[in-house]
mmCIF file of C-alpha atoms in Angstrom:
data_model
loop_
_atom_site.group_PDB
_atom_site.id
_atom_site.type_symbol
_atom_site.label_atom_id
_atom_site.label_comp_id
_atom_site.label_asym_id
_atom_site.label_seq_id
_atom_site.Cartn_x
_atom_site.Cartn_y
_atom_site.Cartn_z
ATOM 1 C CA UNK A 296 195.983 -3.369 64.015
ATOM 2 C CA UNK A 297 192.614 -4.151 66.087
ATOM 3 C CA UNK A 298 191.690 -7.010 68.119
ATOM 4 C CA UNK A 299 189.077 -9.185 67.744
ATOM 5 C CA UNK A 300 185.632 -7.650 68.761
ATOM 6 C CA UNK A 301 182.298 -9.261 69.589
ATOM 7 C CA UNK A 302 178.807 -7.693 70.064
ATOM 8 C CA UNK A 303 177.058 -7.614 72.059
ATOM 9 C CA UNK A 304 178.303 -7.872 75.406
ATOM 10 C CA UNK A 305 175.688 -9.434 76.998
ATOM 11 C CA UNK A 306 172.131 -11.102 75.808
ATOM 12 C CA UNK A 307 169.059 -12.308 77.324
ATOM 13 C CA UNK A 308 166.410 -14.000 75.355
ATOM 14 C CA UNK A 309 163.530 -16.738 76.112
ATOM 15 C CA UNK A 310 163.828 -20.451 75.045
ATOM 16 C CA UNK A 311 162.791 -20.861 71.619
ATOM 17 C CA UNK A 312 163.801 -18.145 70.359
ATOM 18 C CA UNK A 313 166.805 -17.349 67.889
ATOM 19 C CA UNK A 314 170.036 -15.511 68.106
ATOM 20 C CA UNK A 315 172.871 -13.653 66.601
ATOM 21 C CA UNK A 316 176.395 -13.105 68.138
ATOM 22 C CA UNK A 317 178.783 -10.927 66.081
ATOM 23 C CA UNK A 318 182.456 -11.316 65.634
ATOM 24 C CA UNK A 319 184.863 -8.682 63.860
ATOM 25 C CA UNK A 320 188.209 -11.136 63.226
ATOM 26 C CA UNK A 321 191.555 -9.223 64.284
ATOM 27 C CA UNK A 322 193.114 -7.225 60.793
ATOM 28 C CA UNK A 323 194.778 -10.006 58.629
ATOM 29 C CA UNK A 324 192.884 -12.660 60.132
ATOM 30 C CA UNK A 325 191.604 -15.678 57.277
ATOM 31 C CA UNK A 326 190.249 -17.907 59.991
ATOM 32 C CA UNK A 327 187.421 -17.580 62.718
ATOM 33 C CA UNK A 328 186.822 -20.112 65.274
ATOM 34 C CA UNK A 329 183.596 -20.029 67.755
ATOM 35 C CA UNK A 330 183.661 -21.906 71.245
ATOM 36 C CA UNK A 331 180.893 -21.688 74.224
ATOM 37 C CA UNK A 332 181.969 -21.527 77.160
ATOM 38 C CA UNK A 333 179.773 -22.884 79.959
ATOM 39 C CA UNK A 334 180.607 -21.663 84.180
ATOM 40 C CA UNK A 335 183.577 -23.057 85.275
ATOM 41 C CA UNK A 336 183.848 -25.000 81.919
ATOM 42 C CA UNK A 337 186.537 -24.259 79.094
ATOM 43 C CA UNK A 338 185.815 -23.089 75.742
ATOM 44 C CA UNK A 339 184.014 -25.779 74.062
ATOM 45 C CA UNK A 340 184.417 -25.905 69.865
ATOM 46 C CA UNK A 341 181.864 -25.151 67.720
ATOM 47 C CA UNK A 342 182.738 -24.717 64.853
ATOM 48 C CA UNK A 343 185.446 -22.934 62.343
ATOM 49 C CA UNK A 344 185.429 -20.921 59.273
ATOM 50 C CA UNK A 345 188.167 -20.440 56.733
ATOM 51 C CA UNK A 346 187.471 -18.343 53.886
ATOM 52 C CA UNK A 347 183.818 -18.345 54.391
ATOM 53 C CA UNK A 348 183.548 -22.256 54.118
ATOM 54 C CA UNK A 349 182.981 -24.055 57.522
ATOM 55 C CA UNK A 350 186.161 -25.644 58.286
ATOM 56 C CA UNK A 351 185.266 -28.129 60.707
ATOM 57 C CA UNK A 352 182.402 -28.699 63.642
ATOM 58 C CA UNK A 353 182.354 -29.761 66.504
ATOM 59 C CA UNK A 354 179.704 -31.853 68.808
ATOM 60 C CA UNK A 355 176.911 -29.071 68.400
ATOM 61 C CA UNK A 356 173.207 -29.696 67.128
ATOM 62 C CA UNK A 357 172.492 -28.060 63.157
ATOM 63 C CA UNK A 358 170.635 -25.337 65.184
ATOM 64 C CA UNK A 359 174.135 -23.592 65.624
ATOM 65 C CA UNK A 360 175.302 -22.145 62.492
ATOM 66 C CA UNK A 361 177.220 -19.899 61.135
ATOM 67 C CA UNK A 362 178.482 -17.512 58.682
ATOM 68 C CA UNK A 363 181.853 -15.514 57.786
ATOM 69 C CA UNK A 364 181.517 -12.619 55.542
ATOM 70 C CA UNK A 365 184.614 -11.187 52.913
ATOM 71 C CA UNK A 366 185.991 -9.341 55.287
ATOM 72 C CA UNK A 367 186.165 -12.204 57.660
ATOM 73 C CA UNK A 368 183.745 -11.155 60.053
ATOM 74 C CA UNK A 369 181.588 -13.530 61.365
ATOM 75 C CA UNK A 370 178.126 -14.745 62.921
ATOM 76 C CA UNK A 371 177.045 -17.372 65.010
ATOM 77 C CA UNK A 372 173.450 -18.028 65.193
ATOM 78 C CA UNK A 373 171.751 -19.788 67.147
ATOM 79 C CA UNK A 374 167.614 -21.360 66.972
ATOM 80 C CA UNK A 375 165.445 -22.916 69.136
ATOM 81 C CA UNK A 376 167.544 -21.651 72.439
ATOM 82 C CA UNK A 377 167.835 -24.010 75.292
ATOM 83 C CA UNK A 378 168.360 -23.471 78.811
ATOM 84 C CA UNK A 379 171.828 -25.079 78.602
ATOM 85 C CA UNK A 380 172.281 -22.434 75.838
ATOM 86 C CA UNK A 381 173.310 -20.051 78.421
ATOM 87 C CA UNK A 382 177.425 -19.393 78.144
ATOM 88 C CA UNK A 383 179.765 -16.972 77.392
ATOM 89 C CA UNK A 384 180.245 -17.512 74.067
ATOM 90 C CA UNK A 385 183.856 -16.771 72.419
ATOM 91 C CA UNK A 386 185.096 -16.072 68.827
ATOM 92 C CA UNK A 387 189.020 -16.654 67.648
ATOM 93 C CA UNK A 388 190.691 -15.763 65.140
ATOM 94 C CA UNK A 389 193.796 -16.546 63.267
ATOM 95 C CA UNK A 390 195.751 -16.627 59.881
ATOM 96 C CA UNK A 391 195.504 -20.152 58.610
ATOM 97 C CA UNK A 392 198.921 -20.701 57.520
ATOM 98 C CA UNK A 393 199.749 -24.334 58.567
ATOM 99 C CA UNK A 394 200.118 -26.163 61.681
ATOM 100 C CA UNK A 395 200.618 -23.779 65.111
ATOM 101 C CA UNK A 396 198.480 -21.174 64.224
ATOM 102 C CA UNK A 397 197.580 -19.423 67.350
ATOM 103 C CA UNK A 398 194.136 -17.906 67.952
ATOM 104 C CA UNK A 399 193.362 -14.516 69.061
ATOM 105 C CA UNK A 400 190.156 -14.324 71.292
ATOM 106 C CA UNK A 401 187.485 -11.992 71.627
ATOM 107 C CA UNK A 402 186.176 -10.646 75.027
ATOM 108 C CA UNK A 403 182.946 -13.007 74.325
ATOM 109 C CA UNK A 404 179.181 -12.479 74.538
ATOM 110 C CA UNK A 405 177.337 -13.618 77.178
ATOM 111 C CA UNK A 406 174.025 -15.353 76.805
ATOM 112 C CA UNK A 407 171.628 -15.998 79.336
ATOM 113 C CA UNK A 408 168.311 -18.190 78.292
ATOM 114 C CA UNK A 409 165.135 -17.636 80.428
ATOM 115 C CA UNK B 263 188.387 -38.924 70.472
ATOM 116 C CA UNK B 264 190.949 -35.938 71.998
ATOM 117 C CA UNK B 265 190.980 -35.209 75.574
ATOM 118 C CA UNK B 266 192.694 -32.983 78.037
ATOM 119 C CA UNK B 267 192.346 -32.970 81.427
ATOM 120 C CA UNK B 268 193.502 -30.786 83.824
ATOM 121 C CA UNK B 269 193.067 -32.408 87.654
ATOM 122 C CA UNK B 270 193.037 -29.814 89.845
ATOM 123 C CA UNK B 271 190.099 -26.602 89.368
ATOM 124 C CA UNK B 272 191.903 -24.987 92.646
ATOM 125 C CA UNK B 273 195.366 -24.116 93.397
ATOM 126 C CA UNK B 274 196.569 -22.296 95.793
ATOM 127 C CA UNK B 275 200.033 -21.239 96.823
ATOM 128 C CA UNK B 276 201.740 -18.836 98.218
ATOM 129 C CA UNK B 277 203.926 -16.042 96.437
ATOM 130 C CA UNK B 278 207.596 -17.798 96.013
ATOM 131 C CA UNK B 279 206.623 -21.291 96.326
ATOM 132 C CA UNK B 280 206.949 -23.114 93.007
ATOM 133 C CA UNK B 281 203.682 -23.620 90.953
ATOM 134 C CA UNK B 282 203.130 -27.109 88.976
ATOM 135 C CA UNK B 283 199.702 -27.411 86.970
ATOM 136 C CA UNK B 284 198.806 -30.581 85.677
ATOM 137 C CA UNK B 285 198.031 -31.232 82.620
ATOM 138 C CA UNK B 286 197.275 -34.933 80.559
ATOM 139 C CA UNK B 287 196.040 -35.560 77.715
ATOM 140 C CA UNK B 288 194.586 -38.224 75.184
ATOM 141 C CA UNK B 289 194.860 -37.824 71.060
ATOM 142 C CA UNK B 290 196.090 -40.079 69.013
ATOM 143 C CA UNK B 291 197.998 -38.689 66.144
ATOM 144 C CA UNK B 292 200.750 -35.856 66.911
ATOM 145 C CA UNK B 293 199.807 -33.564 69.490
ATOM 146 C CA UNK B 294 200.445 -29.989 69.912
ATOM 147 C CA UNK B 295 199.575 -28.384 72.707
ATOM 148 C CA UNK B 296 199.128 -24.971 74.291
ATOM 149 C CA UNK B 297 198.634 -22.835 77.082
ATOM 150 C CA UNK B 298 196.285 -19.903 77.499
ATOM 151 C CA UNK B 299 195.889 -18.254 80.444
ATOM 152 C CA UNK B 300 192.632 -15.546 81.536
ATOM 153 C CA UNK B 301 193.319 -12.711 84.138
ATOM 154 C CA UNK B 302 190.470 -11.154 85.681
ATOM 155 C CA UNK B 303 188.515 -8.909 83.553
ATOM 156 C CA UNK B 304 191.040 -10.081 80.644
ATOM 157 C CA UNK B 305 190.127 -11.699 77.634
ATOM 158 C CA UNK B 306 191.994 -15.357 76.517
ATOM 159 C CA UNK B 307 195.350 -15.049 75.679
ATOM 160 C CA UNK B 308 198.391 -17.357 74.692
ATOM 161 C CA UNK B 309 200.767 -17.999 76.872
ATOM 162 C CA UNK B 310 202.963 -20.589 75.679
ATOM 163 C CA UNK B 311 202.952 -23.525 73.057
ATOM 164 C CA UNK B 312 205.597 -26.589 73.088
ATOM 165 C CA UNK B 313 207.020 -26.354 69.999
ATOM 166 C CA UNK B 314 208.711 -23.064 71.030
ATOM 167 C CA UNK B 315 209.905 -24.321 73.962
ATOM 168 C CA UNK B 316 210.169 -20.693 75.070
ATOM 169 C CA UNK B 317 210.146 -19.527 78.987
ATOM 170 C CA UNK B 318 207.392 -16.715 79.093
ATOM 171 C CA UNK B 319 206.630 -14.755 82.283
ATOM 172 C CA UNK B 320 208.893 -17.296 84.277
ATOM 173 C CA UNK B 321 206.453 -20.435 82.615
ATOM 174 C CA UNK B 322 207.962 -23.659 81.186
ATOM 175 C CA UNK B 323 205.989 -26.504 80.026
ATOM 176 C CA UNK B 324 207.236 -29.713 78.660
ATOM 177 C CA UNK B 325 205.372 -32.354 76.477
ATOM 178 C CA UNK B 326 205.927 -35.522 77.658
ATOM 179 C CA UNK B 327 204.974 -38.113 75.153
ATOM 180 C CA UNK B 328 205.273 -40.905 77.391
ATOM 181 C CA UNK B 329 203.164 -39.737 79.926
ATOM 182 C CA UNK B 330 201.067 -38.057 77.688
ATOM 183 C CA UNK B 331 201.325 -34.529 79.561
ATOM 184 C CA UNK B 332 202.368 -31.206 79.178
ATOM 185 C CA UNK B 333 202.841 -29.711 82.720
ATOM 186 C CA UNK B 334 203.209 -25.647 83.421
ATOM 187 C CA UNK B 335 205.884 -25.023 85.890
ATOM 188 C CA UNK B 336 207.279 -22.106 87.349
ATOM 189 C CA UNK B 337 209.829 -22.061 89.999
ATOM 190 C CA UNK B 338 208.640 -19.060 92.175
ATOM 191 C CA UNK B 339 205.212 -17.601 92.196
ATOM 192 C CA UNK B 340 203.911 -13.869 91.820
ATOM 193 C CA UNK B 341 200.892 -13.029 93.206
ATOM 194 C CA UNK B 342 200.140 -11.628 89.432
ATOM 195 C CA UNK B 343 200.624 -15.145 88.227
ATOM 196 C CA UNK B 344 196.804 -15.596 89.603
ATOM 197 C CA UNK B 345 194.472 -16.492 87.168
ATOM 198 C CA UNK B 346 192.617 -18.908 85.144
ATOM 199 C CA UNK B 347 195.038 -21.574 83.254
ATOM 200 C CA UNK B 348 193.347 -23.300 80.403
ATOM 201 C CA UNK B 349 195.500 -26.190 78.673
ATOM 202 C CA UNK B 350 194.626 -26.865 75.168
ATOM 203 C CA UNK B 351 195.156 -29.713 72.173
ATOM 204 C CA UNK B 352 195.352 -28.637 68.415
ATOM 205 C CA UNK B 353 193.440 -31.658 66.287
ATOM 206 C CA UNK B 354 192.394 -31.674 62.736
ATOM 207 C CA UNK B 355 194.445 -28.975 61.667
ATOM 208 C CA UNK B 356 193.857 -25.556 63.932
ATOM 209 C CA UNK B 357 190.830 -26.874 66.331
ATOM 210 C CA UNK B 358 191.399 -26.468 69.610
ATOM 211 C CA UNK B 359 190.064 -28.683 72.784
ATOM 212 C CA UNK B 360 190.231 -27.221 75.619
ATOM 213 C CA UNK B 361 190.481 -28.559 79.334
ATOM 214 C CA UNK B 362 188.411 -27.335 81.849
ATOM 215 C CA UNK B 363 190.867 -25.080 83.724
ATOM 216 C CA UNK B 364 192.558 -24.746 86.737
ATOM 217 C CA UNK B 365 192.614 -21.352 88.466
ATOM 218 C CA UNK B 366 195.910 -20.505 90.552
ATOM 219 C CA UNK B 367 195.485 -18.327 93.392
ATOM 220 C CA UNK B 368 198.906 -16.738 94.611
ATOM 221 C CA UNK B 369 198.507 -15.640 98.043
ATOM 222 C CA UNK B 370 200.770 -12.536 99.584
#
């Protein structure tokens, strides 16, 4: 069994431009959640994805997508970057079997905007 | 709206003394609630949810309804107890808000 892995480690773009964040869920895992994580912040939701359908959102702008694959990996993309863009940005995963489902986190990928 | 707070971004104590971090929160349907804890250079992890009501690593935490909080207690601190706390509330089935943290620093 693996854990949740994320690519890359670190990222530094320019504002405007766009970006992709990677997320391999841990083995077994039907659910992928996505959080940013601003300094001295905690992880903020996103958004989720069960079975490749978005599962739910949370207070971002459209210009954060995202995507889960058949094998339950993920992307989060991102357009248009932002200054306040800049975050360590985390994926979860889980097995969506009902209420309590705890969420296994990835190491994250930090994103600095310029 | 769901909201957790957690009071205090510093704590400090020193090793034996008994730790209390604070947390409160705000939802309004049935709340379940969690604690994950970072150590340095460590990713996220669980470390305890109230509907076990388990005792992991020496930590208890007890939802309070009426007060609306779910505490993390232990009765005698180890300096490897230092590290970032992060309460957290479950809403809409699986989504998780988190508070902004509190970091305990255990002191020799």
């Amino acid at each position: 069994e693996t854990g949740v892995t994320q690519s890359p480690t670190h990222l530094i773009k320019t504002r405007g431009q766009q970006v992709t964040l990677r997320c391999s869920s841990q083995s077994g895992h039907n659910t992928v959640s996505w959080y940013q994580q601003a300094l001295g912040q905690g992880p903020q939701f996103i958004f989720q994805y069960y079975r490749e359908e978005e599962n739910g959102r949370g207070n971002f702008p459209p210009r954060f997508s995202g995507l889960q694959f058949p094998n339950y990996s993920s992307e989060l993309n991102v357009n248009a970057l932002e200054l306040d863009d800049s975050a360590l940005y985390l994926c979860a995963s889980s097995f969506m079997t009902g209420r309590d489902n705890e969420q296994f986190f990835g190491p994250g990928t930090r994103l600095t905007v310029l | 709206a769901q909201r957790v707070t957690q009071p205090e971004k510093l704590l400090s104590v020193f090793k034996g003394a008994p730790v209390e971090l604070k947390c409160n929160y705000s939802y309004s349907g049935s709340p379940e609630l969690f604690w994950y804890v970072q150590y340095s250079r460590q990713r996220l992890q669980l470390l305890l949810r109230h509907i076990s009501r388990e005792s992991i690593k020496g930590f208890t935490a007890d939802l309070n309804k009426g007060e609306t909080s779910f505490h993390l207690k232990k009765p005698f601190a180890q300096e490897e107890d230092s590290a970032m706390y992060y309460c957290a509330l479950v809403y809409n089935f699986n989504k998780f808000y988190f508070g902004s943290g509190t970091k305990l620093n255990v002191k020799p």
